[in-house]
């Protein structure tokens, strides 16, 4: 989002500068040359292997570099189209409806957003999509040529537009309507501030839902779709935006969303809400807030169409500021998603202003006082309900939970909580979280301290695989992709060698500072390889072979797909001994990864098994599912597959849960689609 919002801002700046040129013909020539150069570069929209990052340092810069080198100039041209076409449109007889073009452009963006995951991605490979994109850009460039050259305008109109001749009768100016020609600083500020607030709420709401509710794979489609729809409605016609109605709805939904747990408790009401209620309240709040911001923005649009490109430039600066603040500032300064509370407070102040403002030039004092009181009350309630520090120490009937540490960076938020049970001190433990997903847990008592828990019990699929391999060989070479709390280090013997692959430096720090699985690991050789596991393993010497490769990076909603492709598994196979094992933790609440890894196993010609393990609260075992590839027939005979049992409320067995989805297409670097495997 940072890249595209920033480049959109630069494109609007270019459009504004081009519109300042007096000659319409000069504007056309410059833009045609830019289109031609971009069309030549459009054939390289898919980045080559030479752009692959070789270091885990500066991930933001590396991502921006890759995007800039691949789609930079073509997207820049696409970004200029909206304001430029609207600027040229003001020289036609239909200039009064110029802002509807912006609504129509967002209709196109919305349709494209929906078409990619549901129409293009499930059927086309990346290379095919890249070729289609290139062809589409060439068609776009060809269609832009007559528009840039003013083919639909007569010569009198072209000469009149900023060319020193008489003003076109279609051009609407401020003087024509009795408004001042100059744009005030306050107006420009609102042109920036309103879209900035909408952008901030959009990104913060997406992060909030992903962090505290459910990291759904299609989350961005929902939130970005709502964001675009508000642009479509507000810029289409004033009838869709009713200021006081949306201000009132905003205040109501602020209280509902932020106080979903606190308000019923204050009122003595028991409300057992679930994920769906939280998810849809956030969606509804995002919609009304963006309607409020974009509706107020449209109400302040320039009357003088000569200010059109300046208006869109300010809008893009505001949109980019929201992304810049979250990506570059919030991730560096905040250890949690504090921008969410900041956004809610700003939204409350805006809603109160809109709700209690008077339409007359001299507002009543009583109305102003009510508005100020309401704003103060709303801010106080939001801070009380969304206090970001309140959950750092939570006291419950049976235990106390204390946040020991939390860190946030490009890869997300990681944290460690310590739980102390009042009547069962032997259950005291520390839990490692990545976002809201548990990635490891360790008991504090000496007797249980190094007993593997969560997804890694000795009788889990991965545990059985490691124990079997240990029984067959006096020493093992093991690769673990995904560090977490380092729980699997407890399986190591003195003769073994363990390599831990981890992309997030904060996760490494937490595993070393708050858990002693690594420091007490018995392996004679231990290495932590920081960076993308696939790239690091690809860089290994060819004679570096492992007995066991454990893939444990897929429990969240946003899985690293590049670790699950045919090319990735070929790398694992190249560094696996002939009688070795590839054990994959495919536990996931949002995606069924079983058919994905099964297809990879069949492609490699390797046999496989899977094991589903039920949750065991006493042992701190979470429900898990592991898939193991190997050629060791003795192992497969000793450990047959175990399916998940589905039982009724009384505990009676009903059936085994099916895992496979026949007919799923093999994932490669060129093709992958999560739509068929979404739960």
PDB file of C-alpha atoms in Angstrom, residues 172-342:
ATOM      1  CA  UNK A 172     -16.650  26.515 -14.744  1.00  0.00           C
ATOM      2  CA  UNK A 173     -14.693  29.087 -12.760  1.00  0.00           C
ATOM      3  CA  UNK A 174     -15.098  30.407  -9.259  1.00  0.00           C
ATOM      4  CA  UNK A 175     -15.752  33.888 -10.575  1.00  0.00           C
ATOM      5  CA  UNK A 176     -18.679  32.533 -12.627  1.00  0.00           C
ATOM      6  CA  UNK A 177     -20.386  31.332  -9.436  1.00  0.00           C
ATOM      7  CA  UNK A 178     -19.414  34.241  -7.230  1.00  0.00           C
ATOM      8  CA  UNK A 179     -16.796  32.329  -5.212  1.00  0.00           C
ATOM      9  CA  UNK A 180     -13.260  33.548  -4.483  1.00  0.00           C
ATOM     10  CA  UNK A 181     -10.692  32.433  -7.045  1.00  0.00           C
ATOM     11  CA  UNK A 182      -8.013  31.632  -4.493  1.00  0.00           C
ATOM     12  CA  UNK A 183      -7.997  28.443  -2.439  1.00  0.00           C
ATOM     13  CA  UNK A 184      -7.463  29.049   1.277  1.00  0.00           C
ATOM     14  CA  UNK A 185      -4.920  27.248   3.425  1.00  0.00           C
ATOM     15  CA  UNK A 186      -7.746  25.804   5.538  1.00  0.00           C
ATOM     16  CA  UNK A 187      -9.378  24.326   2.447  1.00  0.00           C
ATOM     17  CA  UNK A 188      -6.121  22.773   1.269  1.00  0.00           C
ATOM     18  CA  UNK A 189      -5.521  21.394   4.752  1.00  0.00           C
ATOM     19  CA  UNK A 190      -8.888  19.637   4.718  1.00  0.00           C
ATOM     20  CA  UNK A 191      -8.190  18.279   1.222  1.00  0.00           C
ATOM     21  CA  UNK A 192      -5.181  16.542   2.801  1.00  0.00           C
ATOM     22  CA  UNK A 193      -6.499  15.769   6.300  1.00  0.00           C
ATOM     23  CA  UNK A 194      -9.809  14.105   5.380  1.00  0.00           C
ATOM     24  CA  UNK A 195      -8.380  11.476   2.972  1.00  0.00           C
ATOM     25  CA  UNK A 196      -5.450  10.990   5.372  1.00  0.00           C
ATOM     26  CA  UNK A 197      -7.857  10.092   8.169  1.00  0.00           C
ATOM     27  CA  UNK A 198      -9.814   7.743   5.891  1.00  0.00           C
ATOM     28  CA  UNK A 199      -6.586   6.062   4.781  1.00  0.00           C
ATOM     29  CA  UNK A 200      -5.386   5.732   8.363  1.00  0.00           C
ATOM     30  CA  UNK A 201      -8.683   4.169   9.462  1.00  0.00           C
ATOM     31  CA  UNK A 202      -8.644   1.805   6.466  1.00  0.00           C
ATOM     32  CA  UNK A 203      -5.123   0.505   7.179  1.00  0.00           C
ATOM     33  CA  UNK A 204      -5.537   0.500  10.971  1.00  0.00           C
ATOM     34  CA  UNK A 205      -8.873  -1.320  10.768  1.00  0.00           C
ATOM     35  CA  UNK A 206      -7.343  -3.961   8.504  1.00  0.00           C
ATOM     36  CA  UNK A 207      -4.469  -4.452  10.936  1.00  0.00           C
ATOM     37  CA  UNK A 208      -6.848  -4.458  13.894  1.00  0.00           C
ATOM     38  CA  UNK A 209      -9.089  -7.152  12.417  1.00  0.00           C
ATOM     39  CA  UNK A 210      -6.092  -9.215  11.383  1.00  0.00           C
ATOM     40  CA  UNK A 211      -4.391  -8.836  14.762  1.00  0.00           C
ATOM     41  CA  UNK A 212      -7.280  -9.148  17.219  1.00  0.00           C
ATOM     42  CA  UNK A 213     -10.038 -10.900  15.285  1.00  0.00           C
ATOM     43  CA  UNK A 214      -9.047 -13.228  12.467  1.00  0.00           C
ATOM     44  CA  UNK A 215      -6.165 -12.953   9.983  1.00  0.00           C
ATOM     45  CA  UNK A 216      -8.328 -14.018   7.059  1.00  0.00           C
ATOM     46  CA  UNK A 217      -6.573 -14.500   3.709  1.00  0.00           C
ATOM     47  CA  UNK A 218      -9.164 -12.328   1.898  1.00  0.00           C
ATOM     48  CA  UNK A 219      -9.285  -9.585   4.520  1.00  0.00           C
ATOM     49  CA  UNK A 220      -7.721  -6.911   2.312  1.00  0.00           C
ATOM     50  CA  UNK A 221     -10.369  -7.485  -0.354  1.00  0.00           C
ATOM     51  CA  UNK A 222     -13.143  -6.719   2.137  1.00  0.00           C
ATOM     52  CA  UNK A 223     -11.589  -3.611   3.659  1.00  0.00           C
ATOM     53  CA  UNK A 224     -10.179  -2.170   0.434  1.00  0.00           C
ATOM     54  CA  UNK A 225     -13.473  -2.904  -1.309  1.00  0.00           C
ATOM     55  CA  UNK A 226     -15.397  -0.915   1.326  1.00  0.00           C
ATOM     56  CA  UNK A 227     -12.855   1.908   1.045  1.00  0.00           C
ATOM     57  CA  UNK A 228     -13.352   2.113  -2.746  1.00  0.00           C
ATOM     58  CA  UNK A 229     -17.148   1.876  -2.530  1.00  0.00           C
ATOM     59  CA  UNK A 230     -17.263   5.022  -0.372  1.00  0.00           C
ATOM     60  CA  UNK A 231     -15.339   6.925  -3.053  1.00  0.00           C
ATOM     61  CA  UNK A 232     -17.821   5.672  -5.658  1.00  0.00           C
ATOM     62  CA  UNK A 233     -20.868   6.760  -3.659  1.00  0.00           C
ATOM     63  CA  UNK A 234     -19.668  10.135  -2.423  1.00  0.00           C
ATOM     64  CA  UNK A 235     -18.247  11.306  -5.756  1.00  0.00           C
ATOM     65  CA  UNK A 236     -21.156   9.975  -7.818  1.00  0.00           C
ATOM     66  CA  UNK A 237     -23.876  12.262  -6.455  1.00  0.00           C
ATOM     67  CA  UNK A 238     -24.533  14.287  -3.260  1.00  0.00           C
ATOM     68  CA  UNK A 239     -27.679  12.259  -2.564  1.00  0.00           C
ATOM     69  CA  UNK A 240     -25.645   9.322  -1.237  1.00  0.00           C
ATOM     70  CA  UNK A 241     -24.018  11.304   1.585  1.00  0.00           C
ATOM     71  CA  UNK A 242     -26.117  12.738   4.407  1.00  0.00           C
ATOM     72  CA  UNK A 243     -23.680  14.479   6.788  1.00  0.00           C
ATOM     73  CA  UNK A 244     -25.598  14.326  10.057  1.00  0.00           C
ATOM     74  CA  UNK A 245     -26.833  10.790   9.441  1.00  0.00           C
ATOM     75  CA  UNK A 246     -23.345   9.425   8.824  1.00  0.00           C
ATOM     76  CA  UNK A 247     -21.896  11.452  11.698  1.00  0.00           C
ATOM     77  CA  UNK A 248     -24.498   9.949  14.040  1.00  0.00           C
ATOM     78  CA  UNK A 249     -23.895   6.409  12.696  1.00  0.00           C
ATOM     79  CA  UNK A 250     -20.174   6.918  13.148  1.00  0.00           C
ATOM     80  CA  UNK A 251     -20.538   7.806  16.828  1.00  0.00           C
ATOM     81  CA  UNK A 252     -22.861   4.852  17.414  1.00  0.00           C
ATOM     82  CA  UNK A 253     -20.546   2.375  15.697  1.00  0.00           C
ATOM     83  CA  UNK A 254     -17.534   3.801  17.508  1.00  0.00           C
ATOM     84  CA  UNK A 255     -19.208   2.902  20.796  1.00  0.00           C
ATOM     85  CA  UNK A 256     -20.404  -0.489  19.549  1.00  0.00           C
ATOM     86  CA  UNK A 257     -17.022  -1.514  18.146  1.00  0.00           C
ATOM     87  CA  UNK A 258     -14.775  -0.121  20.853  1.00  0.00           C
ATOM     88  CA  UNK A 259     -17.070  -1.006  23.740  1.00  0.00           C
ATOM     89  CA  UNK A 260     -18.299  -4.420  22.672  1.00  0.00           C
ATOM     90  CA  UNK A 261     -17.024  -5.994  25.874  1.00  0.00           C
ATOM     91  CA  UNK A 262     -16.988  -3.004  28.255  1.00  0.00           C
ATOM     92  CA  UNK A 263     -20.423  -1.437  27.720  1.00  0.00           C
ATOM     93  CA  UNK A 264     -22.447  -4.634  28.380  1.00  0.00           C
ATOM     94  CA  UNK A 265     -20.299  -5.258  31.471  1.00  0.00           C
ATOM     95  CA  UNK A 266     -20.916  -1.706  32.740  1.00  0.00           C
ATOM     96  CA  UNK A 267     -24.657  -2.224  32.211  1.00  0.00           C
ATOM     97  CA  UNK A 268     -24.637  -5.621  33.897  1.00  0.00           C
ATOM     98  CA  UNK A 269     -25.563  -7.411  30.679  1.00  0.00           C
ATOM     99  CA  UNK A 270     -24.028 -10.714  29.619  1.00  0.00           C
ATOM    100  CA  UNK A 271     -23.351 -10.753  25.887  1.00  0.00           C
ATOM    101  CA  UNK A 272     -21.508 -13.706  24.441  1.00  0.00           C
ATOM    102  CA  UNK A 273     -20.405 -12.171  21.153  1.00  0.00           C
ATOM    103  CA  UNK A 274     -18.169 -14.013  18.685  1.00  0.00           C
ATOM    104  CA  UNK A 275     -15.743 -13.398  15.862  1.00  0.00           C
ATOM    105  CA  UNK A 276     -18.468 -12.579  13.342  1.00  0.00           C
ATOM    106  CA  UNK A 277     -19.908  -9.791  15.494  1.00  0.00           C
ATOM    107  CA  UNK A 278     -16.466  -8.243  15.963  1.00  0.00           C
ATOM    108  CA  UNK A 279     -15.575  -8.600  12.287  1.00  0.00           C
ATOM    109  CA  UNK A 280     -18.789  -7.045  10.967  1.00  0.00           C
ATOM    110  CA  UNK A 281     -18.756  -4.207  13.479  1.00  0.00           C
ATOM    111  CA  UNK A 282     -15.279  -3.248  12.221  1.00  0.00           C
ATOM    112  CA  UNK A 283     -16.454  -3.462   8.608  1.00  0.00           C
ATOM    113  CA  UNK A 284     -19.490  -1.291   9.344  1.00  0.00           C
ATOM    114  CA  UNK A 285     -17.385   1.256  11.224  1.00  0.00           C
ATOM    115  CA  UNK A 286     -14.857   1.409   8.373  1.00  0.00           C
ATOM    116  CA  UNK A 287     -17.656   2.032   5.865  1.00  0.00           C
ATOM    117  CA  UNK A 288     -19.371   4.882   7.741  1.00  0.00           C
ATOM    118  CA  UNK A 289     -16.058   6.543   8.650  1.00  0.00           C
ATOM    119  CA  UNK A 290     -14.880   6.525   5.030  1.00  0.00           C
ATOM    120  CA  UNK A 291     -18.304   7.806   3.927  1.00  0.00           C
ATOM    121  CA  UNK A 292     -17.950  10.610   6.483  1.00  0.00           C
ATOM    122  CA  UNK A 293     -14.411  11.545   5.423  1.00  0.00           C
ATOM    123  CA  UNK A 294     -14.941  11.231   1.685  1.00  0.00           C
ATOM    124  CA  UNK A 295     -18.374  12.857   1.869  1.00  0.00           C
ATOM    125  CA  UNK A 296     -16.940  15.879   3.671  1.00  0.00           C
ATOM    126  CA  UNK A 297     -14.102  15.931   1.149  1.00  0.00           C
ATOM    127  CA  UNK A 298     -16.547  15.990  -1.763  1.00  0.00           C
ATOM    128  CA  UNK A 299     -18.509  18.827  -0.120  1.00  0.00           C
ATOM    129  CA  UNK A 300     -15.274  20.842  -0.132  1.00  0.00           C
ATOM    130  CA  UNK A 301     -14.355  20.077  -3.747  1.00  0.00           C
ATOM    131  CA  UNK A 302     -13.186  23.112  -5.729  1.00  0.00           C
ATOM    132  CA  UNK A 303     -15.871  25.043  -7.543  1.00  0.00           C
ATOM    133  CA  UNK A 304     -13.285  26.371  -9.971  1.00  0.00           C
ATOM    134  CA  UNK A 305     -12.361  23.419 -12.214  1.00  0.00           C
ATOM    135  CA  UNK A 306      -8.955  24.982 -12.768  1.00  0.00           C
ATOM    136  CA  UNK A 307      -8.208  23.792  -9.220  1.00  0.00           C
ATOM    137  CA  UNK A 308      -9.105  20.223 -10.115  1.00  0.00           C
ATOM    138  CA  UNK A 309      -5.584  18.761 -10.325  1.00  0.00           C
ATOM    139  CA  UNK A 310      -4.550  20.601  -7.155  1.00  0.00           C
ATOM    140  CA  UNK A 311      -7.531  19.051  -5.376  1.00  0.00           C
ATOM    141  CA  UNK A 312      -6.561  15.533  -6.450  1.00  0.00           C
ATOM    142  CA  UNK A 313      -2.921  16.164  -5.592  1.00  0.00           C
ATOM    143  CA  UNK A 314      -3.869  17.135  -2.039  1.00  0.00           C
ATOM    144  CA  UNK A 315      -6.119  14.060  -1.826  1.00  0.00           C
ATOM    145  CA  UNK A 316      -3.278  11.768  -2.860  1.00  0.00           C
ATOM    146  CA  UNK A 317      -0.886  13.404  -0.398  1.00  0.00           C
ATOM    147  CA  UNK A 318      -3.388  12.686   2.370  1.00  0.00           C
ATOM    148  CA  UNK A 319      -3.878   9.078   1.277  1.00  0.00           C
ATOM    149  CA  UNK A 320      -0.133   8.528   1.085  1.00  0.00           C
ATOM    150  CA  UNK A 321       0.358  10.105   4.507  1.00  0.00           C
ATOM    151  CA  UNK A 322      -1.884   7.497   6.115  1.00  0.00           C
ATOM    152  CA  UNK A 323       0.173   4.677   4.618  1.00  0.00           C
ATOM    153  CA  UNK A 324       3.482   6.386   5.392  1.00  0.00           C
ATOM    154  CA  UNK A 325       2.521   6.938   9.014  1.00  0.00           C
ATOM    155  CA  UNK A 326       1.583   3.297   9.615  1.00  0.00           C
ATOM    156  CA  UNK A 327       4.437   1.744   7.623  1.00  0.00           C
ATOM    157  CA  UNK A 328       7.327   4.013   8.546  1.00  0.00           C
ATOM    158  CA  UNK A 329       6.326   5.676  11.806  1.00  0.00           C
ATOM    159  CA  UNK A 330       3.945   3.403  13.710  1.00  0.00           C
ATOM    160  CA  UNK A 331       5.983   0.246  13.116  1.00  0.00           C
ATOM    161  CA  UNK A 332       9.094   2.017  14.403  1.00  0.00           C
ATOM    162  CA  UNK A 333       7.681   3.990  17.326  1.00  0.00           C
ATOM    163  CA  UNK A 334       4.857   1.798  18.619  1.00  0.00           C
ATOM    164  CA  UNK A 335       5.097  -1.690  20.084  1.00  0.00           C
ATOM    165  CA  UNK A 336       1.371  -2.199  19.504  1.00  0.00           C
ATOM    166  CA  UNK A 337      -1.335  -0.925  17.141  1.00  0.00           C
ATOM    167  CA  UNK A 338      -1.745   2.402  18.943  1.00  0.00           C
ATOM    168  CA  UNK A 339      -2.648   4.121  15.673  1.00  0.00           C
ATOM    169  CA  UNK A 340      -6.063   2.454  15.954  1.00  0.00           C
ATOM    170  CA  UNK A 341      -6.930   4.417  19.109  1.00  0.00           C
ATOM    171  CA  UNK A 342      -5.499   7.585  17.557  1.00  0.00           C
TER     172      UNK A 342
END
